[in-house]
Amino acid sequence: MAIRNIRELGDDILRKNCREVKEMTPRLIELIQDMYDTMYEAQGVGLAAPQVGILKRIVVIDVGGEPYTMINPRILETGGEQTGSEGCLSVPGKAGMVTRPNYVKAEAWNEKMERYEIEGEGLLARAICHELDHLDGVMYVDKVEGELYETEFAGDEDEE
Ligand code: NI
């Protein structure tokens, strides 16, 4: 268990496409644990592997309730719309308004490489969209409406 260094906007690695995970390995288990440690330490609600410099399709999300490890995640269905304030651990001290679906259904694999489906509304739906974007090199600043603004909250996906 360890806190990893979070890459910040401007780092090329955040703009690359991540590779699928073919099999779970002790090294990836350690990475996932480190991702949780790093996310909780930074008081974020989500973190994607490229944010700690690893180009694998892995994200961790915890919007308060249940932690979700999402490996090779894919959005299956979306519905509705929400516009709200969003932040990212890779863009510290900033936030901006982003429109996202209000409902998301996704599939992913867990640490045991078992497939599961997840449904989320509101903040969870926002977090899933935000984190999955990271796996394709997309940052919320690409989708922001208007200017970024200063925030004291440093975490991913600020509350609306
Ligand atoms: Ni982010």
Short mmCIF file of N, CA and C and ligand atoms in Angstrom, two decimals:
data_model
loop_
_atom_site.label_atom_id
_atom_site.label_comp_id
_atom_site.label_asym_id
_atom_site.label_seq_id
_atom_site.Cartn_x
_atom_site.Cartn_y
_atom_site.Cartn_z
N MET A 1 0.83 -1.19 0.00
CA MET A 1 0.00 0.00 0.00
C MET A 1 0.86 1.24 0.00
N ALA A 2 0.49 2.12 -0.87
CA ALA A 2 1.29 3.34 -0.99
C ALA A 2 0.51 4.42 -1.70
N ILE A 3 0.88 5.64 -1.41
CA ILE A 3 0.31 6.78 -2.11
C ILE A 3 1.15 7.01 -3.37
N ARG A 4 0.51 7.08 -4.50
CA ARG A 4 1.25 7.33 -5.74
C ARG A 4 1.13 8.80 -6.14
N ASN A 5 2.07 9.21 -6.94
CA ASN A 5 2.11 10.58 -7.43
C ASN A 5 1.01 10.79 -8.47
N ILE A 6 0.19 11.81 -8.29
CA ILE A 6 -0.90 12.09 -9.23
C ILE A 6 -0.40 13.00 -10.35
N ARG A 7 -0.54 12.54 -11.58
CA ARG A 7 -0.13 13.32 -12.75
C ARG A 7 -1.10 14.48 -12.95
N GLU A 8 -0.59 15.60 -13.38
CA GLU A 8 -1.43 16.77 -13.54
C GLU A 8 -1.58 17.17 -15.01
N LEU A 9 -2.67 17.90 -15.27
CA LEU A 9 -2.98 18.40 -16.61
C LEU A 9 -1.72 18.98 -17.24
N GLY A 10 -1.43 18.58 -18.49
CA GLY A 10 -0.21 19.01 -19.15
C GLY A 10 0.74 17.83 -19.31
N ASP A 11 0.55 16.80 -18.46
CA ASP A 11 1.34 15.58 -18.56
C ASP A 11 0.77 14.74 -19.71
N ASP A 12 1.63 14.39 -20.68
CA ASP A 12 1.18 13.67 -21.88
C ASP A 12 0.46 12.37 -21.57
N ILE A 13 0.83 11.74 -20.47
CA ILE A 13 0.27 10.42 -20.18
C ILE A 13 -1.25 10.49 -19.99
N LEU A 14 -1.73 11.65 -19.55
CA LEU A 14 -3.18 11.82 -19.33
C LEU A 14 -3.95 11.88 -20.65
N ARG A 15 -3.25 12.00 -21.76
CA ARG A 15 -3.90 12.14 -23.06
C ARG A 15 -3.81 10.88 -23.90
N LYS A 16 -3.29 9.82 -23.32
CA LYS A 16 -3.12 8.57 -24.08
C LYS A 16 -4.29 7.62 -23.86
N ASN A 17 -4.44 6.69 -24.80
CA ASN A 17 -5.44 5.64 -24.64
C ASN A 17 -4.89 4.53 -23.78
N CYS A 18 -5.72 4.02 -22.89
CA CYS A 18 -5.28 2.95 -22.00
C CYS A 18 -5.59 1.59 -22.61
N ARG A 19 -4.78 0.61 -22.22
CA ARG A 19 -4.93 -0.74 -22.73
C ARG A 19 -5.83 -1.58 -21.83
N GLU A 20 -6.54 -2.52 -22.46
CA GLU A 20 -7.39 -3.45 -21.71
C GLU A 20 -6.54 -4.31 -20.78
N VAL A 21 -7.16 -4.69 -19.68
CA VAL A 21 -6.52 -5.62 -18.75
C VAL A 21 -6.93 -7.03 -19.18
N LYS A 22 -5.93 -7.88 -19.44
CA LYS A 22 -6.22 -9.23 -19.92
C LYS A 22 -6.35 -10.21 -18.76
N GLU A 23 -5.53 -10.03 -17.75
CA GLU A 23 -5.61 -10.91 -16.58
C GLU A 23 -5.16 -10.16 -15.34
N MET A 24 -5.67 -10.58 -14.20
CA MET A 24 -5.29 -9.95 -12.93
C MET A 24 -3.94 -10.51 -12.51
N THR A 25 -3.09 -9.64 -11.98
CA THR A 25 -1.77 -10.06 -11.51
C THR A 25 -1.55 -9.42 -10.14
N PRO A 26 -0.63 -9.96 -9.36
CA PRO A 26 -0.33 -9.36 -8.05
C PRO A 26 0.07 -7.87 -8.20
N ARG A 27 0.72 -7.55 -9.28
CA ARG A 27 1.13 -6.17 -9.52
C ARG A 27 -0.07 -5.25 -9.73
N LEU A 28 -1.08 -5.77 -10.43
CA LEU A 28 -2.29 -4.96 -10.66
C LEU A 28 -3.11 -4.84 -9.38
N ILE A 29 -3.14 -5.91 -8.58
CA ILE A 29 -3.84 -5.84 -7.28
C ILE A 29 -3.20 -4.74 -6.43
N GLU A 30 -1.89 -4.67 -6.44
CA GLU A 30 -1.17 -3.64 -5.69
C GLU A 30 -1.49 -2.26 -6.25
N LEU A 31 -1.53 -2.15 -7.57
CA LEU A 31 -1.87 -0.88 -8.21
C LEU A 31 -3.26 -0.41 -7.75
N ILE A 32 -4.22 -1.32 -7.77
CA ILE A 32 -5.60 -0.96 -7.40
C ILE A 32 -5.64 -0.50 -5.94
N GLN A 33 -4.96 -1.23 -5.07
CA GLN A 33 -4.93 -0.82 -3.66
C GLN A 33 -4.30 0.57 -3.51
N ASP A 34 -3.24 0.80 -4.24
CA ASP A 34 -2.57 2.11 -4.21
C ASP A 34 -3.48 3.20 -4.76
N MET A 35 -4.26 2.84 -5.77
CA MET A 35 -5.19 3.84 -6.33
C MET A 35 -6.23 4.25 -5.29
N TYR A 36 -6.75 3.28 -4.53
CA TYR A 36 -7.69 3.64 -3.45
C TYR A 36 -6.99 4.51 -2.41
N ASP A 37 -5.78 4.10 -2.00
CA ASP A 37 -5.05 4.88 -0.98
C ASP A 37 -4.83 6.32 -1.46
N THR A 38 -4.45 6.44 -2.73
CA THR A 38 -4.15 7.75 -3.30
C THR A 38 -5.42 8.60 -3.41
N MET A 39 -6.51 7.96 -3.84
CA MET A 39 -7.78 8.69 -3.97
C MET A 39 -8.28 9.16 -2.60
N TYR A 40 -8.27 8.28 -1.61
CA TYR A 40 -8.78 8.65 -0.29
C TYR A 40 -7.90 9.73 0.35
N GLU A 41 -6.59 9.59 0.20
CA GLU A 41 -5.66 10.57 0.75
C GLU A 41 -5.93 11.97 0.17
N ALA A 42 -6.25 11.99 -1.13
CA ALA A 42 -6.49 13.27 -1.82
C ALA A 42 -7.94 13.72 -1.68
N GLN A 43 -8.73 12.93 -0.98
CA GLN A 43 -10.16 13.23 -0.78
C GLN A 43 -10.93 13.35 -2.09
N GLY A 44 -10.56 12.48 -3.03
CA GLY A 44 -11.29 12.41 -4.29
C GLY A 44 -12.37 11.35 -4.22
N VAL A 45 -13.23 11.33 -5.22
CA VAL A 45 -14.27 10.30 -5.27
C VAL A 45 -14.07 9.35 -6.45
N GLY A 46 -12.96 9.57 -7.18
CA GLY A 46 -12.65 8.68 -8.28
C GLY A 46 -11.22 8.90 -8.73
N LEU A 47 -10.63 7.84 -9.28
CA LEU A 47 -9.27 7.95 -9.79
C LEU A 47 -9.09 6.92 -10.90
N ALA A 48 -8.44 7.33 -11.97
CA ALA A 48 -8.19 6.42 -13.09
C ALA A 48 -6.69 6.12 -13.16
N ALA A 49 -6.36 4.91 -13.62
CA ALA A 49 -4.96 4.47 -13.63
C ALA A 49 -4.01 5.45 -14.33
N PRO A 50 -4.40 6.05 -15.45
CA PRO A 50 -3.45 6.98 -16.09
C PRO A 50 -3.08 8.17 -15.19
N GLN A 51 -3.95 8.49 -14.24
CA GLN A 51 -3.64 9.60 -13.32
C GLN A 51 -2.46 9.27 -12.41
N VAL A 52 -2.17 7.97 -12.27
CA VAL A 52 -0.96 7.61 -11.53
C VAL A 52 0.08 7.02 -12.49
N GLY A 53 -0.09 7.34 -13.79
CA GLY A 53 0.95 7.02 -14.77
C GLY A 53 0.89 5.62 -15.35
N ILE A 54 -0.23 4.92 -15.15
CA ILE A 54 -0.34 3.55 -15.66
C ILE A 54 -1.43 3.50 -16.74
N LEU A 55 -1.03 3.10 -17.95
CA LEU A 55 -1.98 3.13 -19.06
C LEU A 55 -2.76 1.82 -19.18
N LYS A 56 -3.56 1.57 -18.15
CA LYS A 56 -4.43 0.38 -18.11
C LYS A 56 -5.85 0.85 -17.88
N ARG A 57 -6.81 0.07 -18.38
CA ARG A 57 -8.22 0.45 -18.24
C ARG A 57 -8.75 0.04 -16.87
N ILE A 58 -8.34 0.82 -15.86
CA ILE A 58 -8.76 0.57 -14.47
C ILE A 58 -9.15 1.90 -13.84
N VAL A 59 -10.32 1.94 -13.19
CA VAL A 59 -10.67 3.09 -12.38
C VAL A 59 -11.20 2.62 -11.03
N VAL A 60 -11.06 3.49 -10.04
CA VAL A 60 -11.70 3.25 -8.75
C VAL A 60 -12.60 4.45 -8.47
N ILE A 61 -13.76 4.14 -7.88
CA ILE A 61 -14.75 5.17 -7.59
C ILE A 61 -15.33 4.92 -6.20
N ASP A 62 -15.45 5.97 -5.43
CA ASP A 62 -16.19 5.87 -4.17
C ASP A 62 -16.82 7.24 -3.90
N VAL A 63 -18.12 7.34 -4.18
CA VAL A 63 -18.78 8.63 -3.98
C VAL A 63 -19.40 8.68 -2.58
N GLY A 64 -19.01 7.75 -1.74
CA GLY A 64 -19.54 7.74 -0.38
C GLY A 64 -20.58 6.64 -0.28
N GLY A 65 -20.16 5.52 0.19
CA GLY A 65 -21.07 4.39 0.26
C GLY A 65 -20.32 3.12 -0.05
N GLU A 66 -20.12 2.90 -1.34
CA GLU A 66 -19.51 1.65 -1.74
C GLU A 66 -18.38 1.92 -2.72
N PRO A 67 -17.21 1.32 -2.50
CA PRO A 67 -16.14 1.49 -3.48
C PRO A 67 -16.34 0.55 -4.67
N TYR A 68 -16.08 1.05 -5.85
CA TYR A 68 -16.19 0.24 -7.06
C TYR A 68 -14.87 0.23 -7.79
N THR A 69 -14.35 -0.97 -8.00
CA THR A 69 -13.19 -1.14 -8.88
C THR A 69 -13.74 -1.50 -10.24
N MET A 70 -13.43 -0.70 -11.23
CA MET A 70 -13.96 -0.95 -12.57
C MET A 70 -12.81 -1.22 -13.53
N ILE A 71 -12.74 -2.47 -13.97
CA ILE A 71 -11.70 -2.88 -14.91
C ILE A 71 -12.35 -3.06 -16.28
N ASN A 72 -11.70 -2.57 -17.32
CA ASN A 72 -12.24 -2.62 -18.69
C ASN A 72 -13.70 -2.14 -18.73
N PRO A 73 -14.01 -1.04 -18.09
CA PRO A 73 -15.41 -0.62 -18.00
C PRO A 73 -15.95 -0.10 -19.33
N ARG A 74 -17.24 -0.22 -19.50
CA ARG A 74 -17.90 0.25 -20.72
C ARG A 74 -19.30 0.72 -20.36
N ILE A 75 -19.68 1.86 -20.89
CA ILE A 75 -21.03 2.37 -20.63
C ILE A 75 -22.01 1.66 -21.55
N LEU A 76 -23.08 1.15 -20.96
CA LEU A 76 -24.08 0.40 -21.72
C LEU A 76 -25.29 1.25 -22.05
N GLU A 77 -25.61 2.16 -21.15
CA GLU A 77 -26.84 2.94 -21.28
C GLU A 77 -26.68 4.25 -20.55
N THR A 78 -27.25 5.32 -21.09
CA THR A 78 -27.27 6.58 -20.36
C THR A 78 -28.67 7.16 -20.47
N GLY A 79 -29.00 8.05 -19.54
CA GLY A 79 -30.30 8.71 -19.60
C GLY A 79 -30.25 10.05 -18.89
N GLY A 80 -31.11 10.93 -19.34
CA GLY A 80 -31.24 12.23 -18.68
C GLY A 80 -30.00 13.08 -18.83
N GLU A 81 -29.95 14.14 -18.08
CA GLU A 81 -28.88 15.11 -18.18
C GLU A 81 -28.74 15.83 -16.85
N GLN A 82 -27.50 16.15 -16.48
CA GLN A 82 -27.26 16.97 -15.30
C GLN A 82 -26.12 17.93 -15.64
N THR A 83 -26.26 19.14 -15.16
CA THR A 83 -25.18 20.11 -15.33
C THR A 83 -24.74 20.53 -13.94
N GLY A 84 -23.45 20.34 -13.67
CA GLY A 84 -22.99 20.67 -12.33
C GLY A 84 -21.49 20.87 -12.29
N SER A 85 -21.04 21.26 -11.12
CA SER A 85 -19.63 21.54 -10.88
C SER A 85 -18.84 20.23 -10.84
N GLU A 86 -17.69 20.24 -11.50
CA GLU A 86 -16.88 19.03 -11.55
C GLU A 86 -15.42 19.41 -11.37
N GLY A 87 -14.68 18.54 -10.70
CA GLY A 87 -13.26 18.76 -10.53
C GLY A 87 -12.50 17.49 -10.81
N CYS A 88 -11.18 17.54 -10.70
CA CYS A 88 -10.36 16.37 -11.02
C CYS A 88 -9.08 16.47 -10.20
N LEU A 89 -8.63 15.34 -9.67
CA LEU A 89 -7.40 15.35 -8.87
C LEU A 89 -6.19 15.75 -9.73
N SER A 90 -6.32 15.64 -11.05
CA SER A 90 -5.23 16.03 -11.94
C SER A 90 -5.28 17.52 -12.31
N VAL A 91 -6.32 18.21 -11.82
CA VAL A 91 -6.44 19.65 -12.05
C VAL A 91 -6.71 20.29 -10.68
N PRO A 92 -5.72 20.26 -9.80
CA PRO A 92 -5.95 20.65 -8.40
C PRO A 92 -6.40 22.10 -8.25
N GLY A 93 -7.34 22.29 -7.34
CA GLY A 93 -7.77 23.64 -6.99
C GLY A 93 -8.72 24.29 -7.98
N LYS A 94 -9.16 23.53 -8.98
CA LYS A 94 -10.05 24.10 -10.00
C LYS A 94 -11.32 23.26 -10.11
N ALA A 95 -12.34 23.90 -10.66
CA ALA A 95 -13.59 23.21 -10.97
C ALA A 95 -14.24 23.92 -12.14
N GLY A 96 -15.21 23.25 -12.73
CA GLY A 96 -15.92 23.86 -13.84
C GLY A 96 -17.24 23.15 -14.06
N MET A 97 -18.12 23.79 -14.80
CA MET A 97 -19.44 23.23 -15.05
C MET A 97 -19.40 22.27 -16.24
N VAL A 98 -19.91 21.07 -16.01
CA VAL A 98 -19.92 20.05 -17.06
C VAL A 98 -21.30 19.40 -17.10
N THR A 99 -21.80 19.17 -18.29
CA THR A 99 -23.07 18.45 -18.46
C THR A 99 -22.76 16.98 -18.72
N ARG A 100 -23.44 16.15 -17.97
CA ARG A 100 -23.26 14.69 -18.07
C ARG A 100 -24.64 14.03 -18.06
N PRO A 101 -24.71 12.76 -18.44
CA PRO A 101 -25.97 12.05 -18.24
C PRO A 101 -26.29 11.96 -16.75
N ASN A 102 -27.56 11.96 -16.42
CA ASN A 102 -27.93 11.84 -15.01
C ASN A 102 -28.02 10.39 -14.57
N TYR A 103 -28.10 9.50 -15.56
CA TYR A 103 -28.18 8.06 -15.27
C TYR A 103 -27.19 7.34 -16.18
N VAL A 104 -26.47 6.40 -15.59
CA VAL A 104 -25.53 5.59 -16.36
C VAL A 104 -25.62 4.14 -15.91
N LYS A 105 -25.64 3.26 -16.90
CA LYS A 105 -25.49 1.84 -16.62
C LYS A 105 -24.21 1.41 -17.32
N ALA A 106 -23.35 0.70 -16.59
CA ALA A 106 -22.07 0.30 -17.17
C ALA A 106 -21.76 -1.14 -16.80
N GLU A 107 -20.88 -1.73 -17.58
CA GLU A 107 -20.34 -3.04 -17.20
C GLU A 107 -18.87 -2.86 -16.90
N ALA A 108 -18.38 -3.72 -16.02
CA ALA A 108 -16.96 -3.69 -15.68
C ALA A 108 -16.60 -5.04 -15.07
N TRP A 109 -15.31 -5.22 -14.82
CA TRP A 109 -14.84 -6.43 -14.16
C TRP A 109 -14.19 -6.02 -12.85
N ASN A 110 -14.35 -6.86 -11.84
CA ASN A 110 -13.77 -6.55 -10.53
C ASN A 110 -12.37 -7.16 -10.40
N GLU A 111 -11.80 -7.08 -9.22
CA GLU A 111 -10.42 -7.57 -8.99
C GLU A 111 -10.29 -9.07 -9.25
N LYS A 112 -11.42 -9.78 -9.17
CA LYS A 112 -11.38 -11.22 -9.45
C LYS A 112 -11.69 -11.50 -10.92
N MET A 113 -11.75 -10.42 -11.69
CA MET A 113 -12.09 -10.49 -13.12
C MET A 113 -13.45 -11.14 -13.33
N GLU A 114 -14.38 -10.81 -12.42
CA GLU A 114 -15.77 -11.19 -12.58
C GLU A 114 -16.52 -9.98 -13.14
N ARG A 115 -17.32 -10.25 -14.18
CA ARG A 115 -18.09 -9.16 -14.78
C ARG A 115 -19.24 -8.76 -13.87
N TYR A 116 -19.50 -7.46 -13.80
CA TYR A 116 -20.69 -6.99 -13.08
C TYR A 116 -21.24 -5.76 -13.79
N GLU A 117 -22.44 -5.42 -13.42
CA GLU A 117 -23.05 -4.20 -13.96
C GLU A 117 -23.28 -3.23 -12.83
N ILE A 118 -23.19 -1.97 -13.14
CA ILE A 118 -23.39 -0.93 -12.14
C ILE A 118 -24.34 0.11 -12.73
N GLU A 119 -25.26 0.56 -11.92
CA GLU A 119 -26.16 1.63 -12.32
C GLU A 119 -25.96 2.79 -11.36
N GLY A 120 -25.89 3.98 -11.89
CA GLY A 120 -25.71 5.13 -11.01
C GLY A 120 -26.49 6.33 -11.49
N GLU A 121 -26.89 7.14 -10.53
CA GLU A 121 -27.55 8.41 -10.84
C GLU A 121 -26.77 9.53 -10.19
N GLY A 122 -27.00 10.75 -10.64
CA GLY A 122 -26.40 11.92 -10.00
C GLY A 122 -24.88 11.84 -9.95
N LEU A 123 -24.33 12.01 -8.76
CA LEU A 123 -22.88 12.06 -8.60
C LEU A 123 -22.20 10.77 -9.07
N LEU A 124 -22.81 9.62 -8.81
CA LEU A 124 -22.19 8.36 -9.24
C LEU A 124 -22.14 8.29 -10.77
N ALA A 125 -23.22 8.70 -11.42
CA ALA A 125 -23.24 8.71 -12.89
C ALA A 125 -22.16 9.66 -13.41
N ARG A 126 -22.04 10.81 -12.79
CA ARG A 126 -21.03 11.79 -13.18
C ARG A 126 -19.62 11.21 -13.00
N ALA A 127 -19.40 10.57 -11.86
CA ALA A 127 -18.08 10.01 -11.57
C ALA A 127 -17.71 8.92 -12.58
N ILE A 128 -18.67 8.07 -12.92
CA ILE A 128 -18.40 7.00 -13.88
C ILE A 128 -18.00 7.62 -15.23
N CYS A 129 -18.77 8.59 -15.70
CA CYS A 129 -18.46 9.23 -16.99
C CYS A 129 -17.08 9.89 -16.95
N HIS A 130 -16.82 10.62 -15.88
CA HIS A 130 -15.55 11.35 -15.74
C HIS A 130 -14.36 10.38 -15.75
N GLU A 131 -14.46 9.33 -14.94
CA GLU A 131 -13.32 8.40 -14.81
C GLU A 131 -13.12 7.60 -16.10
N LEU A 132 -14.21 7.18 -16.73
CA LEU A 132 -14.06 6.40 -17.97
C LEU A 132 -13.45 7.26 -19.07
N ASP A 133 -13.79 8.54 -19.10
CA ASP A 133 -13.16 9.46 -20.06
C ASP A 133 -11.63 9.43 -19.94
N HIS A 134 -11.13 9.36 -18.70
CA HIS A 134 -9.67 9.35 -18.48
C HIS A 134 -9.00 8.20 -19.24
N LEU A 135 -9.72 7.09 -19.40
CA LEU A 135 -9.12 5.91 -20.04
C LEU A 135 -8.91 6.12 -21.54
N ASP A 136 -9.60 7.14 -22.08
CA ASP A 136 -9.44 7.48 -23.49
C ASP A 136 -8.72 8.82 -23.66
N GLY A 137 -8.06 9.26 -22.61
CA GLY A 137 -7.28 10.49 -22.71
C GLY A 137 -8.12 11.76 -22.69
N VAL A 138 -9.38 11.64 -22.25
CA VAL A 138 -10.27 12.80 -22.23
C VAL A 138 -10.34 13.36 -20.80
N MET A 139 -10.23 14.68 -20.70
CA MET A 139 -10.29 15.35 -19.39
C MET A 139 -11.54 16.22 -19.34
N TYR A 140 -12.03 16.45 -18.11
CA TYR A 140 -13.28 17.24 -18.02
C TYR A 140 -13.09 18.65 -18.55
N VAL A 141 -11.86 19.15 -18.52
CA VAL A 141 -11.62 20.51 -19.01
C VAL A 141 -11.94 20.63 -20.51
N ASP A 142 -11.95 19.49 -21.23
CA ASP A 142 -12.32 19.49 -22.65
C ASP A 142 -13.82 19.74 -22.82
N LYS A 143 -14.58 19.47 -21.77
CA LYS A 143 -16.04 19.50 -21.87
C LYS A 143 -16.64 20.63 -21.05
N VAL A 144 -15.79 21.39 -20.41
CA VAL A 144 -16.29 22.39 -19.46
C VAL A 144 -17.03 23.51 -20.20
N GLU A 145 -18.08 23.98 -19.56
CA GLU A 145 -18.87 25.09 -20.11
C GLU A 145 -18.43 26.36 -19.38
N GLY A 146 -17.88 27.28 -20.12
CA GLY A 146 -17.36 28.50 -19.50
C GLY A 146 -15.97 28.28 -18.94
N GLU A 147 -15.58 29.12 -18.00
CA GLU A 147 -14.22 29.11 -17.46
C GLU A 147 -14.10 28.17 -16.27
N LEU A 148 -12.91 27.68 -16.06
CA LEU A 148 -12.62 26.99 -14.80
C LEU A 148 -12.59 28.03 -13.70
N TYR A 149 -12.93 27.63 -12.50
CA TYR A 149 -12.83 28.57 -11.39
C TYR A 149 -12.11 27.93 -10.22
N GLU A 150 -11.63 28.76 -9.34
CA GLU A 150 -10.87 28.30 -8.18
C GLU A 150 -11.81 27.61 -7.21
N THR A 151 -11.35 26.54 -6.59
CA THR A 151 -12.13 25.90 -5.55
C THR A 151 -11.19 25.43 -4.46
N GLU A 152 -11.70 25.43 -3.26
CA GLU A 152 -10.87 24.91 -2.16
C GLU A 152 -10.89 23.40 -2.17
N PHE A 153 -11.97 22.86 -2.76
CA PHE A 153 -12.11 21.41 -2.81
C PHE A 153 -11.21 20.87 -3.92
N ALA A 154 -10.30 19.98 -3.55
CA ALA A 154 -9.30 19.50 -4.52
C ALA A 154 -9.70 18.21 -5.20
N GLY A 155 -10.81 17.61 -4.75
CA GLY A 155 -11.12 16.26 -5.17
C GLY A 155 -11.79 16.15 -6.53
N ASP A 156 -11.86 14.93 -7.04
CA ASP A 156 -12.56 14.64 -8.27
C ASP A 156 -14.04 14.86 -8.06
N GLU A 157 -14.71 15.29 -9.08
CA GLU A 157 -16.17 15.38 -9.11
C GLU A 157 -16.74 16.06 -7.86
N ASP A 158 -16.51 17.32 -7.81
CA ASP A 158 -17.07 18.14 -6.74
C ASP A 158 -18.58 17.94 -6.65
N GLU A 159 -19.12 18.06 -5.48
CA GLU A 159 -20.58 17.98 -5.30
C GLU A 159 -21.25 19.14 -6.03
N GLU A 160 -22.45 18.89 -6.48
CA GLU A 160 -23.18 19.95 -7.15
C GLU A 160 -23.75 20.93 -6.13
NI NI B 1 -10.29 13.17 -13.07
#
